[in-house]
Amino acid sequence: MADTVFCPVCNAQTSANSKFCEFCGSPMNQGPVNPTAPAGGPKIEEYKCPACGSPLVFSTDSGKLRCGACDNEYEIGTIQQYQENNTGAEFDWGTYSQSLGGTLPEMTVYICKSCGAEIVTDGTTAATHCPYCDNEVVITEKLTGALRPNGIIPFKVDKKGIKEKIKQFCEGKKLLPNNFFTDQMIDEVQGVYVPVWLFDGKLSGTMGFDGTSTSSYTEGSYRYTETRHYLVECDGGMSFSRVPVDGSAKMPDDLMNSIEPYDYSQVVPFDGQYLSGFLADRYDKGPDDSIPTASERMMNSATKAFTSAVMANSQKVSSVTMRNNGLSLIDPSVKYTLLPVYLFNCKYAGQIYRFAMNGQTGKLVGELPIDKGKKRKYFWLPFLIAAAIVFLILFLLMR
C-alpha cells in the first residue's frame, strides 16, 4: 500500500506524493503518514486568508489559493511572503548592561524604617526625614559599588521659586482652607533625584489592517447598505528616543506621570557634584523589570502612527482594524538617568496630603483638602439667595 498523509485542512487521507490535497485542494506538506506527528517531525503549515482569516485551498481552475469564505484568491508565493513578513519578533534589548555606567564613589545611605526607602546623599548633605512618607530616617551604611547613572537633569527651580509656584497653584481654589500652605512647610521641601530608565530603539516592519468602507443607496422602495472589505498593508519604521520608565517603586506613578513632561534634551553626563544639597533615591526596579512597560509604550505609539497613516492615505477606507503586527525592535538600548523632583507633605485635619513638583519646569501637582465651613457657605449661599428671590416674587404676585 502506498504511503499516505493527512491533509492539514480537511484531514482527508491522500497520496504522500501529492503536492495538494485530492479532496479540498489545500497545499500538502510532506509530513508523517499518520495524523499525530512525532516529536521533532515536520511542521504542518496552514495558510490563512489575510482578509478574513479563513483557511485557503488550492483552486485547480486558477492555480491560486482561494478562500471559500470571501472568495479572494492569492498567489502561493504572495501568501508565503505575507506570513513571513507578519510574524512579529520578540523584543530583544540585547546586552543593555554594556551601555550602563560604572560605579559611584562612596555615598551615605539613609533607610526609612516606615516605608523602606533607601536615600543616597553625598558626604555633605544630611537627611532627617523621608521624602516619601515624612518619617525619620537613619544612617545605616556607607554605600560603595552602586551603579553610576549615565545622565542627570539638574534642578532648575530653587526653593525660592517654590513659594510663588504654590501661590499660583492655589489661585482660584475657593474651598481651600486658609493658611493651608505655610512658610514652615515650604522650608521642609526636599529635593530628590528620582531614578528612571530611558529606553531607545526603532520599530520596523509591516502591519496588516482590515479596512472597511460603507455606502448606501436607494433602489425602488428599498434602501441598501453596501460594505466593502479591504486588506491594507503598511510598511515603515518609527524611532524612539528616551522613553522613560520609573525606576522607583516608592515614587507614586500618578504623581510622577502628572509632573511630566521633562525636557530630555537637557540631560547631562552624571556628576556627583549635582547631588550636593539634594537627595537621590536608589532604584528598586531594574531595567529588566521596566522593559515590558517601555516595549508596550513604543508598540502603542507605533500602532497609532501606522493606523493614522493608513487612514490618511487610503481614500476608499473609512475605518481600519489592526490584523497583523509584524514590527520588530532594532538597535535597542537603555540608560540610567536621574530626574529632579521636589516632594513635600502637608498635614491637615489628621490627614497627610502629598505634593510633587517638577524640579526642571516647576509644574506642581498634589491633593488639596476642602474646608467644610467654606463648602457649606458656598453651597447654601446661592440656595438662600435663590429662595429669597422666589419668595419676593411670590409676595409681589399675591399683593
mmCIF file of C-alpha atoms in Angstrom:
data_model
loop_
_atom_site.group_PDB
_atom_site.id
_atom_site.type_symbol
_atom_site.label_atom_id
_atom_site.label_comp_id
_atom_site.label_asym_id
_atom_site.label_seq_id
_atom_site.Cartn_x
_atom_site.Cartn_y
_atom_site.Cartn_z
ATOM 1 C CA MET A 1 0.000 0.000 0.000
ATOM 2 C CA ALA A 2 1.372 3.406 -0.958
ATOM 3 C CA ASP A 3 2.268 5.838 1.818
ATOM 4 C CA THR A 4 -0.406 8.340 2.669
ATOM 5 C CA VAL A 5 -0.506 11.633 4.532
ATOM 6 C CA PHE A 6 -3.316 13.610 6.112
ATOM 7 C CA CYS A 7 -4.471 16.988 4.800
ATOM 8 C CA PRO A 8 -3.759 19.780 7.347
ATOM 9 C CA VAL A 9 -7.085 21.448 6.450
ATOM 10 C CA CYS A 10 -9.730 18.733 5.923
ATOM 11 C CA ASN A 11 -7.773 15.822 7.499
ATOM 12 C CA ALA A 12 -8.519 13.635 4.468
ATOM 13 C CA GLN A 13 -6.088 10.851 3.555
ATOM 14 C CA THR A 14 -4.246 11.403 0.303
ATOM 15 C CA SER A 15 -1.180 10.147 -1.505
ATOM 16 C CA ALA A 16 2.161 11.087 0.027
ATOM 17 C CA ASN A 17 3.407 12.145 -3.417
ATOM 18 C CA SER A 18 0.634 14.717 -3.925
ATOM 19 C CA LYS A 19 1.522 18.390 -3.563
ATOM 20 C CA PHE A 20 -2.131 19.297 -2.991
ATOM 21 C CA CYS A 21 -4.995 17.528 -1.208
ATOM 22 C CA GLU A 22 -7.010 15.365 -3.625
ATOM 23 C CA PHE A 23 -10.225 16.305 -1.810
ATOM 24 C CA CYS A 24 -10.059 20.011 -0.844
ATOM 25 C CA GLY A 25 -7.048 21.182 -2.880
ATOM 26 C CA SER A 26 -5.084 22.557 0.097
ATOM 27 C CA PRO A 27 -1.260 22.630 -0.158
ATOM 28 C CA MET A 28 0.294 19.484 1.292
ATOM 29 C CA ASN A 29 3.471 19.488 3.336
ATOM 30 C CA GLN A 30 5.220 16.159 3.200
ATOM 31 C CA GLY A 31 4.543 15.263 6.785
ATOM 32 C CA PRO A 32 4.176 11.953 8.630
ATOM 33 C CA VAL A 33 1.964 9.113 7.444
ATOM 34 C CA ASN A 34 -0.385 9.462 10.413
ATOM 35 C CA PRO A 35 -2.277 12.413 11.913
ATOM 36 C CA THR A 36 -0.081 12.697 15.002
ATOM 37 C CA ALA A 37 3.358 13.996 14.125
ATOM 38 C CA PRO A 38 6.156 12.592 16.280
ATOM 39 C CA ALA A 39 8.351 14.910 18.313
ATOM 40 C CA GLY A 40 10.744 16.720 16.032
ATOM 41 C CA GLY A 41 8.676 15.818 12.976
ATOM 42 C CA PRO A 42 7.787 18.115 10.071
ATOM 43 C CA LYS A 43 5.767 21.241 10.829
ATOM 44 C CA ILE A 44 2.397 21.404 9.068
ATOM 45 C CA GLU A 45 1.693 24.848 7.630
ATOM 46 C CA GLU A 46 -1.839 26.125 7.297
ATOM 47 C CA TYR A 47 -2.390 29.170 5.126
ATOM 48 C CA LYS A 48 -4.987 31.679 6.271
ATOM 49 C CA CYS A 49 -6.807 34.285 4.228
ATOM 50 C CA PRO A 50 -5.317 37.715 5.049
ATOM 51 C CA ALA A 51 -8.740 39.319 4.593
ATOM 52 C CA CYS A 52 -10.963 37.139 6.786
ATOM 53 C CA GLY A 53 -8.690 34.560 8.426
ATOM 54 C CA SER A 54 -10.406 31.501 6.908
ATOM 55 C CA PRO A 55 -8.361 28.555 5.509
ATOM 56 C CA LEU A 56 -7.137 28.859 1.926
ATOM 57 C CA VAL A 57 -7.465 25.964 -0.530
ATOM 58 C CA PHE A 58 -5.849 25.443 -3.900
ATOM 59 C CA SER A 59 -8.065 26.191 -6.885
ATOM 60 C CA THR A 60 -7.350 23.943 -9.867
ATOM 61 C CA ASP A 61 -9.152 26.401 -12.129
ATOM 62 C CA SER A 62 -6.972 29.421 -11.383
ATOM 63 C CA GLY A 63 -3.886 27.730 -9.963
ATOM 64 C CA LYS A 64 -4.087 30.013 -6.929
ATOM 65 C CA LEU A 65 -5.062 29.712 -3.287
ATOM 66 C CA ARG A 66 -8.741 30.517 -2.841
ATOM 67 C CA CYS A 67 -10.709 31.493 0.262
ATOM 68 C CA GLY A 68 -14.036 29.692 0.474
ATOM 69 C CA ALA A 69 -15.442 32.328 2.822
ATOM 70 C CA CYS A 70 -14.794 35.607 0.995
ATOM 71 C CA ASP A 71 -13.807 34.293 -2.494
ATOM 72 C CA ASN A 72 -10.480 36.154 -2.560
ATOM 73 C CA GLU A 73 -7.636 34.474 -4.465
ATOM 74 C CA TYR A 74 -3.884 34.779 -3.870
ATOM 75 C CA GLU A 75 -0.666 33.585 -5.437
ATOM 76 C CA ILE A 76 1.011 30.907 -3.306
ATOM 77 C CA GLY A 77 4.284 32.836 -3.160
ATOM 78 C CA THR A 78 2.451 36.003 -2.103
ATOM 79 C CA ILE A 79 0.795 34.272 0.850
ATOM 80 C CA GLN A 80 4.047 32.677 1.983
ATOM 81 C CA GLN A 81 5.794 36.057 1.887
ATOM 82 C CA TYR A 82 2.874 37.699 3.686
ATOM 83 C CA GLN A 83 3.012 35.230 6.578
ATOM 84 C CA GLU A 84 6.771 35.619 6.884
ATOM 85 C CA ASN A 85 6.502 39.426 6.982
ATOM 86 C CA ASN A 86 3.717 39.414 9.561
ATOM 87 C CA THR A 87 5.290 37.197 12.170
ATOM 88 C CA GLY A 88 6.346 39.643 14.884
ATOM 89 C CA ALA A 89 9.720 39.162 16.525
ATOM 90 C CA GLU A 90 10.035 39.261 20.288
ATOM 91 C CA PHE A 91 11.590 42.359 21.827
ATOM 92 C CA ASP A 92 15.274 41.802 22.434
ATOM 93 C CA TRP A 93 17.081 44.556 24.312
ATOM 94 C CA GLY A 94 20.393 42.836 23.836
ATOM 95 C CA THR A 95 23.278 43.432 26.195
ATOM 96 C CA TYR A 96 21.960 46.737 27.504
ATOM 97 C CA SER A 97 24.188 46.454 30.573
ATOM 98 C CA GLN A 98 27.180 47.337 28.385
ATOM 99 C CA SER A 99 25.775 50.853 27.922
ATOM 100 C CA LEU A 100 25.284 51.469 31.630
ATOM 101 C CA GLY A 101 27.781 53.421 33.667
ATOM 102 C CA GLY A 102 30.410 52.337 36.164
ATOM 103 C CA THR A 103 30.118 52.672 39.921
ATOM 104 C CA LEU A 104 29.524 55.597 42.241
ATOM 105 C CA PRO A 105 32.091 56.825 44.736
ATOM 106 C CA GLU A 106 31.343 56.201 48.399
ATOM 107 C CA MET A 107 27.937 57.628 49.329
ATOM 108 C CA THR A 108 25.844 57.823 52.502
ATOM 109 C CA VAL A 109 22.684 55.724 52.622
ATOM 110 C CA TYR A 110 19.660 56.611 54.741
ATOM 111 C CA ILE A 111 16.996 53.981 55.357
ATOM 112 C CA CYS A 112 13.387 54.825 56.207
ATOM 113 C CA LYS A 113 12.109 52.202 58.648
ATOM 114 C CA SER A 114 8.498 53.078 57.815
ATOM 115 C CA CYS A 115 8.343 52.664 54.022
ATOM 116 C CA GLY A 116 11.737 51.096 53.318
ATOM 117 C CA ALA A 117 13.020 53.890 51.079
ATOM 118 C CA GLU A 118 16.786 53.996 50.536
ATOM 119 C CA ILE A 119 18.002 57.563 50.085
ATOM 120 C CA VAL A 120 21.510 58.288 48.820
ATOM 121 C CA THR A 121 23.421 61.516 49.507
ATOM 122 C CA ASP A 122 26.939 62.773 49.265
ATOM 123 C CA GLY A 123 29.013 63.266 52.390
ATOM 124 C CA THR A 124 27.986 66.914 52.827
ATOM 125 C CA THR A 125 24.187 66.506 52.715
ATOM 126 C CA ALA A 126 22.184 65.358 55.731
ATOM 127 C CA ALA A 127 18.717 63.826 55.558
ATOM 128 C CA THR A 128 16.466 63.667 58.607
ATOM 129 C CA HIS A 129 13.040 62.908 57.101
ATOM 130 C CA CYS A 130 11.934 60.549 54.354
ATOM 131 C CA PRO A 131 10.742 62.486 51.280
ATOM 132 C CA TYR A 132 8.062 59.854 50.629
ATOM 133 C CA CYS A 133 6.355 59.294 53.995
ATOM 134 C CA ASP A 134 7.850 62.146 56.095
ATOM 135 C CA ASN A 135 9.073 59.805 58.846
ATOM 136 C CA GLU A 136 12.561 59.916 60.312
ATOM 137 C CA VAL A 137 15.425 58.209 58.526
ATOM 138 C CA VAL A 138 18.649 56.829 59.964
ATOM 139 C CA ILE A 139 22.129 56.321 58.530
ATOM 140 C CA THR A 140 22.778 52.613 58.118
ATOM 141 C CA GLU A 141 25.834 52.213 55.921
ATOM 142 C CA LYS A 142 28.348 53.677 53.558
ATOM 143 C CA LEU A 143 27.449 52.765 50.000
ATOM 144 C CA THR A 144 30.189 51.602 47.657
ATOM 145 C CA GLY A 145 29.987 49.967 44.249
ATOM 146 C CA ALA A 146 26.499 51.257 43.412
ATOM 147 C CA LEU A 147 25.564 51.633 39.761
ATOM 148 C CA ARG A 148 26.600 55.016 38.441
ATOM 149 C CA PRO A 149 23.869 56.849 36.453
ATOM 150 C CA ASN A 150 24.568 57.650 32.814
ATOM 151 C CA GLY A 151 22.914 61.057 32.971
ATOM 152 C CA ILE A 152 21.082 63.560 35.118
ATOM 153 C CA ILE A 153 18.777 66.564 34.673
ATOM 154 C CA PRO A 154 19.933 69.100 37.280
ATOM 155 C CA PHE A 155 17.443 71.076 39.357
ATOM 156 C CA LYS A 156 16.398 74.295 37.603
ATOM 157 C CA VAL A 157 13.824 75.539 40.149
ATOM 158 C CA ASP A 158 15.258 76.544 43.518
ATOM 159 C CA LYS A 159 13.379 76.755 46.804
ATOM 160 C CA LYS A 160 12.938 80.495 46.402
ATOM 161 C CA GLY A 161 10.725 79.857 43.395
ATOM 162 C CA ILE A 162 8.627 77.195 45.106
ATOM 163 C CA LYS A 163 6.634 79.702 47.165
ATOM 164 C CA GLU A 164 5.500 81.562 44.042
ATOM 165 C CA LYS A 165 4.585 78.301 42.303
ATOM 166 C CA ILE A 166 2.451 77.298 45.288
ATOM 167 C CA LYS A 167 0.619 80.633 45.250
ATOM 168 C CA GLN A 168 -0.186 80.153 41.567
ATOM 169 C CA PHE A 169 -1.350 76.601 42.283
ATOM 170 C CA CYS A 170 -3.777 77.805 44.974
ATOM 171 C CA GLU A 171 -5.270 80.678 42.962
ATOM 172 C CA GLY A 172 -8.986 80.262 42.318
ATOM 173 C CA LYS A 173 -9.417 77.357 44.752
ATOM 174 C CA LYS A 174 -12.116 78.910 46.932
ATOM 175 C CA LEU A 175 -12.700 75.844 49.118
ATOM 176 C CA LEU A 176 -9.054 75.543 50.187
ATOM 177 C CA PRO A 177 -8.551 76.074 53.958
ATOM 178 C CA ASN A 178 -6.877 79.328 54.941
ATOM 179 C CA ASN A 179 -3.133 79.134 55.549
ATOM 180 C CA PHE A 180 -3.006 75.556 54.294
ATOM 181 C CA PHE A 181 0.451 76.194 52.873
ATOM 182 C CA THR A 182 2.808 77.754 55.414
ATOM 183 C CA ASP A 183 6.347 79.062 55.130
ATOM 184 C CA GLN A 184 7.441 76.384 57.598
ATOM 185 C CA MET A 185 6.109 73.673 55.318
ATOM 186 C CA ILE A 186 7.936 75.164 52.338
ATOM 187 C CA ASP A 187 11.180 75.096 54.322
ATOM 188 C CA GLU A 188 10.722 71.319 54.721
ATOM 189 C CA VAL A 189 10.509 70.710 50.977
ATOM 190 C CA GLN A 190 13.107 68.161 49.904
ATOM 191 C CA GLY A 191 14.693 67.932 46.500
ATOM 192 C CA VAL A 192 15.038 64.334 45.373
ATOM 193 C CA TYR A 193 16.571 62.850 42.245
ATOM 194 C CA VAL A 194 14.224 60.064 41.128
ATOM 195 C CA PRO A 195 15.723 57.181 39.089
ATOM 196 C CA VAL A 196 14.309 56.408 35.645
ATOM 197 C CA TRP A 197 15.348 54.167 32.784
ATOM 198 C CA LEU A 198 15.437 55.832 29.363
ATOM 199 C CA PHE A 199 14.941 53.375 26.510
ATOM 200 C CA ASP A 200 15.911 53.915 22.866
ATOM 201 C CA GLY A 201 15.024 51.770 19.884
ATOM 202 C CA LYS A 202 13.428 51.558 16.462
ATOM 203 C CA LEU A 203 10.384 49.572 15.368
ATOM 204 C CA SER A 204 10.426 48.463 11.746
ATOM 205 C CA GLY A 205 8.333 46.085 9.666
ATOM 206 C CA THR A 206 4.859 45.553 8.262
ATOM 207 C CA MET A 207 1.449 45.913 9.851
ATOM 208 C CA GLY A 208 -1.706 44.468 8.309
ATOM 209 C CA PHE A 209 -5.130 46.046 8.724
ATOM 210 C CA ASP A 210 -8.716 45.122 7.952
ATOM 211 C CA GLY A 211 -10.258 48.103 6.168
ATOM 212 C CA THR A 212 -13.934 48.740 5.508
ATOM 213 C CA SER A 213 -15.945 51.267 3.552
ATOM 214 C CA THR A 214 -19.710 51.646 3.701
ATOM 215 C CA SER A 215 -22.085 53.230 1.201
ATOM 216 C CA SER A 216 -25.876 53.371 1.000
ATOM 217 C CA TYR A 217 -28.222 53.762 -1.945
ATOM 218 C CA THR A 218 -31.938 53.545 -2.650
ATOM 219 C CA GLU A 219 -33.457 51.339 -5.303
ATOM 220 C CA GLY A 220 -37.203 51.409 -5.651
ATOM 221 C CA SER A 221 -38.766 51.272 -2.215
ATOM 222 C CA TYR A 222 -35.707 49.664 -0.635
ATOM 223 C CA ARG A 223 -32.589 51.237 0.824
ATOM 224 C CA TYR A 224 -29.406 49.201 0.603
ATOM 225 C CA THR A 225 -26.180 49.464 2.580
ATOM 226 C CA GLU A 226 -23.054 48.086 0.938
ATOM 227 C CA THR A 227 -19.943 47.324 2.981
ATOM 228 C CA ARG A 228 -16.648 46.609 1.236
ATOM 229 C CA HIS A 229 -13.736 44.889 2.983
ATOM 230 C CA TYR A 230 -10.091 45.562 2.183
ATOM 231 C CA LEU A 231 -6.744 44.155 3.209
ATOM 232 C CA VAL A 232 -4.358 47.045 3.847
ATOM 233 C CA GLU A 233 -0.625 46.654 4.467
ATOM 234 C CA CYS A 234 1.689 49.352 5.724
ATOM 235 C CA ASP A 235 5.500 49.125 5.685
ATOM 236 C CA GLY A 236 7.615 51.523 7.665
ATOM 237 C CA GLY A 237 9.601 52.280 10.774
ATOM 238 C CA MET A 238 9.458 54.509 13.815
ATOM 239 C CA SER A 239 12.358 55.569 16.034
ATOM 240 C CA PHE A 240 12.072 56.175 19.764
ATOM 241 C CA SER A 241 14.429 58.108 21.970
ATOM 242 C CA ARG A 242 14.425 58.353 25.761
ATOM 243 C CA VAL A 243 11.196 56.544 26.550
ATOM 244 C CA PRO A 244 11.038 56.929 30.361
ATOM 245 C CA VAL A 245 10.098 54.227 32.850
ATOM 246 C CA ASP A 246 10.124 54.994 36.579
ATOM 247 C CA GLY A 247 12.791 53.026 38.444
ATOM 248 C CA SER A 248 11.405 53.690 41.930
ATOM 249 C CA ALA A 249 8.596 51.587 43.365
ATOM 250 C CA LYS A 250 8.130 54.099 46.195
ATOM 251 C CA MET A 251 7.509 57.088 43.946
ATOM 252 C CA PRO A 252 3.748 57.023 43.180
ATOM 253 C CA ASP A 253 3.237 56.580 39.446
ATOM 254 C CA ASP A 254 0.302 59.013 39.401
ATOM 255 C CA LEU A 255 2.449 61.798 40.845
ATOM 256 C CA MET A 256 5.396 61.060 38.560
ATOM 257 C CA ASN A 257 3.202 60.912 35.465
ATOM 258 C CA SER A 258 1.385 64.113 36.446
ATOM 259 C CA ILE A 259 4.513 66.273 36.672
ATOM 260 C CA GLU A 260 5.720 65.212 33.225
ATOM 261 C CA PRO A 261 6.978 66.107 30.716
ATOM 262 C CA TYR A 262 10.691 66.608 31.217
ATOM 263 C CA ASP A 263 12.908 68.120 28.563
ATOM 264 C CA TYR A 264 15.288 65.221 27.982
ATOM 265 C CA SER A 265 17.422 67.293 25.651
ATOM 266 C CA GLN A 266 18.821 68.835 28.854
ATOM 267 C CA VAL A 267 20.182 65.538 30.172
ATOM 268 C CA VAL A 268 23.872 65.985 31.014
ATOM 269 C CA PRO A 269 26.511 63.389 31.934
ATOM 270 C CA PHE A 270 26.244 62.418 35.572
ATOM 271 C CA ASP A 271 28.497 64.179 38.044
ATOM 272 C CA GLY A 272 28.315 63.532 41.784
ATOM 273 C CA GLN A 273 28.517 67.277 42.460
ATOM 274 C CA TYR A 274 24.904 67.638 41.283
ATOM 275 C CA LEU A 275 23.817 65.669 44.372
ATOM 276 C CA SER A 276 25.214 68.270 46.761
ATOM 277 C CA GLY A 277 22.294 69.647 48.776
ATOM 278 C CA PHE A 278 19.847 67.103 47.345
ATOM 279 C CA LEU A 279 18.850 63.500 47.929
ATOM 280 C CA ALA A 280 18.817 60.669 45.414
ATOM 281 C CA ASP A 281 16.533 57.654 45.529
ATOM 282 C CA ARG A 282 18.123 54.280 44.829
ATOM 283 C CA TYR A 283 16.322 52.395 42.089
ATOM 284 C CA ASP A 284 14.491 49.259 43.214
ATOM 285 C CA LYS A 285 13.035 48.390 39.806
ATOM 286 C CA GLY A 286 15.811 47.300 37.469
ATOM 287 C CA PRO A 287 15.817 47.643 33.685
ATOM 288 C CA ASP A 288 14.647 44.049 33.270
ATOM 289 C CA ASP A 289 11.508 44.899 35.253
ATOM 290 C CA SER A 290 10.956 48.039 33.170
ATOM 291 C CA ILE A 291 11.409 46.553 29.691
ATOM 292 C CA PRO A 292 7.761 45.376 29.332
ATOM 293 C CA THR A 293 6.480 48.885 30.078
ATOM 294 C CA ALA A 294 8.888 50.510 27.604
ATOM 295 C CA SER A 295 8.065 47.941 24.931
ATOM 296 C CA GLU A 296 4.338 48.461 25.400
ATOM 297 C CA ARG A 297 4.661 52.246 25.146
ATOM 298 C CA MET A 298 6.671 52.000 21.939
ATOM 299 C CA MET A 299 4.301 49.497 20.363
ATOM 300 C CA ASN A 300 1.206 51.511 21.290
ATOM 301 C CA SER A 301 2.682 54.679 19.788
ATOM 302 C CA ALA A 302 3.737 52.870 16.617
ATOM 303 C CA THR A 303 0.318 51.255 16.218
ATOM 304 C CA LYS A 304 -1.404 54.644 16.463
ATOM 305 C CA ALA A 305 1.029 56.170 13.964
ATOM 306 C CA PHE A 306 0.616 53.336 11.448
ATOM 307 C CA THR A 307 -3.172 53.425 11.816
ATOM 308 C CA SER A 308 -3.241 57.189 11.215
ATOM 309 C CA ALA A 309 -1.001 56.780 8.159
ATOM 310 C CA VAL A 310 -3.313 54.142 6.676
ATOM 311 C CA MET A 311 -6.395 56.299 7.233
ATOM 312 C CA ALA A 312 -4.705 59.360 5.739
ATOM 313 C CA ASN A 313 -3.540 57.570 2.588
ATOM 314 C CA SER A 314 -6.446 55.204 1.874
ATOM 315 C CA GLN A 315 -9.256 57.150 0.229
ATOM 316 C CA LYS A 316 -11.513 54.117 -0.106
ATOM 317 C CA VAL A 317 -11.245 53.066 3.541
ATOM 318 C CA SER A 318 -13.409 54.665 6.229
ATOM 319 C CA SER A 319 -12.261 52.529 9.192
ATOM 320 C CA VAL A 320 -9.401 50.137 9.904
ATOM 321 C CA THR A 321 -8.650 47.475 12.495
ATOM 322 C CA MET A 322 -5.199 46.006 13.017
ATOM 323 C CA ARG A 323 -4.972 42.363 11.978
ATOM 324 C CA ASN A 324 -1.266 41.535 11.995
ATOM 325 C CA ASN A 325 1.669 43.145 13.757
ATOM 326 C CA GLY A 326 4.996 42.382 12.117
ATOM 327 C CA LEU A 327 7.067 45.113 13.769
ATOM 328 C CA SER A 328 10.488 44.189 15.126
ATOM 329 C CA LEU A 329 12.726 46.077 17.524
ATOM 330 C CA ILE A 330 16.078 47.241 16.135
ATOM 331 C CA ASP A 331 19.141 48.622 17.973
ATOM 332 C CA PRO A 332 17.655 48.813 21.489
ATOM 333 C CA SER A 333 19.497 50.480 24.364
ATOM 334 C CA VAL A 334 18.773 51.784 27.857
ATOM 335 C CA LYS A 335 20.358 54.398 30.095
ATOM 336 C CA TYR A 336 20.092 55.070 33.823
ATOM 337 C CA THR A 337 19.090 58.700 34.490
ATOM 338 C CA LEU A 338 18.122 60.840 37.492
ATOM 339 C CA LEU A 339 15.249 63.360 37.294
ATOM 340 C CA PRO A 340 14.740 66.288 39.710
ATOM 341 C CA VAL A 341 11.590 66.243 41.860
ATOM 342 C CA TYR A 342 10.565 68.332 44.864
ATOM 343 C CA LEU A 343 8.481 66.345 47.351
ATOM 344 C CA PHE A 344 6.632 67.636 50.382
ATOM 345 C CA ASN A 345 3.742 66.612 52.589
ATOM 346 C CA CYS A 346 1.176 68.738 54.391
ATOM 347 C CA LYS A 347 -0.804 67.540 57.397
ATOM 348 C CA TYR A 348 -4.349 68.831 57.792
ATOM 349 C CA ALA A 349 -7.197 67.511 59.946
ATOM 350 C CA GLY A 350 -5.309 64.317 60.701
ATOM 351 C CA GLN A 351 -4.558 63.511 57.064
ATOM 352 C CA ILE A 352 -1.371 63.801 55.029
ATOM 353 C CA TYR A 353 -1.597 65.440 51.607
ATOM 354 C CA ARG A 354 1.270 64.693 49.236
ATOM 355 C CA PHE A 355 2.657 67.103 46.643
ATOM 356 C CA ALA A 356 5.275 66.853 43.932
ATOM 357 C CA MET A 357 6.915 69.459 41.728
ATOM 358 C CA ASN A 358 8.910 69.001 38.559
ATOM 359 C CA GLY A 359 12.343 70.319 39.532
ATOM 360 C CA GLN A 360 13.053 71.327 35.939
ATOM 361 C CA THR A 361 9.811 73.033 34.831
ATOM 362 C CA GLY A 362 8.130 73.904 38.149
ATOM 363 C CA LYS A 363 4.927 72.009 37.344
ATOM 364 C CA LEU A 364 3.153 71.305 40.651
ATOM 365 C CA VAL A 365 0.574 68.615 41.409
ATOM 366 C CA GLY A 366 -0.971 67.271 44.585
ATOM 367 C CA GLU A 367 -4.032 66.660 46.695
ATOM 368 C CA LEU A 368 -5.921 69.535 48.281
ATOM 369 C CA PRO A 369 -8.303 69.409 51.248
ATOM 370 C CA ILE A 370 -11.717 71.073 51.317
ATOM 371 C CA ASP A 371 -12.714 73.445 54.107
ATOM 372 C CA LYS A 372 -16.080 72.136 55.326
ATOM 373 C CA GLY A 373 -17.143 75.573 56.539
ATOM 374 C CA LYS A 374 -16.424 77.145 53.155
ATOM 375 C CA LYS A 375 -18.180 74.259 51.428
ATOM 376 C CA ARG A 376 -21.355 74.860 53.414
ATOM 377 C CA LYS A 377 -21.075 78.579 52.779
ATOM 378 C CA TYR A 378 -20.687 78.252 49.003
ATOM 379 C CA PHE A 379 -23.414 75.622 48.814
ATOM 380 C CA TRP A 380 -26.064 77.289 50.970
ATOM 381 C CA LEU A 381 -25.475 80.928 49.985
ATOM 382 C CA PRO A 382 -26.691 80.577 46.361
ATOM 383 C CA PHE A 383 -29.597 78.457 47.591
ATOM 384 C CA LEU A 384 -30.658 81.065 50.159
ATOM 385 C CA ILE A 385 -30.377 83.877 47.611
ATOM 386 C CA ALA A 386 -32.476 81.941 45.103
ATOM 387 C CA ALA A 387 -35.057 81.138 47.788
ATOM 388 C CA ALA A 388 -35.256 84.800 48.803
ATOM 389 C CA ILE A 389 -35.831 85.866 45.181
ATOM 390 C CA VAL A 390 -38.601 83.298 44.732
ATOM 391 C CA PHE A 391 -40.232 84.363 47.978
ATOM 392 C CA LEU A 392 -40.082 88.025 46.916
ATOM 393 C CA ILE A 393 -41.680 87.251 43.543
ATOM 394 C CA LEU A 394 -44.487 85.279 45.167
ATOM 395 C CA PHE A 395 -45.053 88.063 47.667
ATOM 396 C CA LEU A 396 -45.372 90.665 44.906
ATOM 397 C CA LEU A 397 -47.755 88.483 42.890
ATOM 398 C CA MET A 398 -50.036 87.919 45.853
ATOM 399 C CA ARG A 399 -50.446 91.622 46.682
#
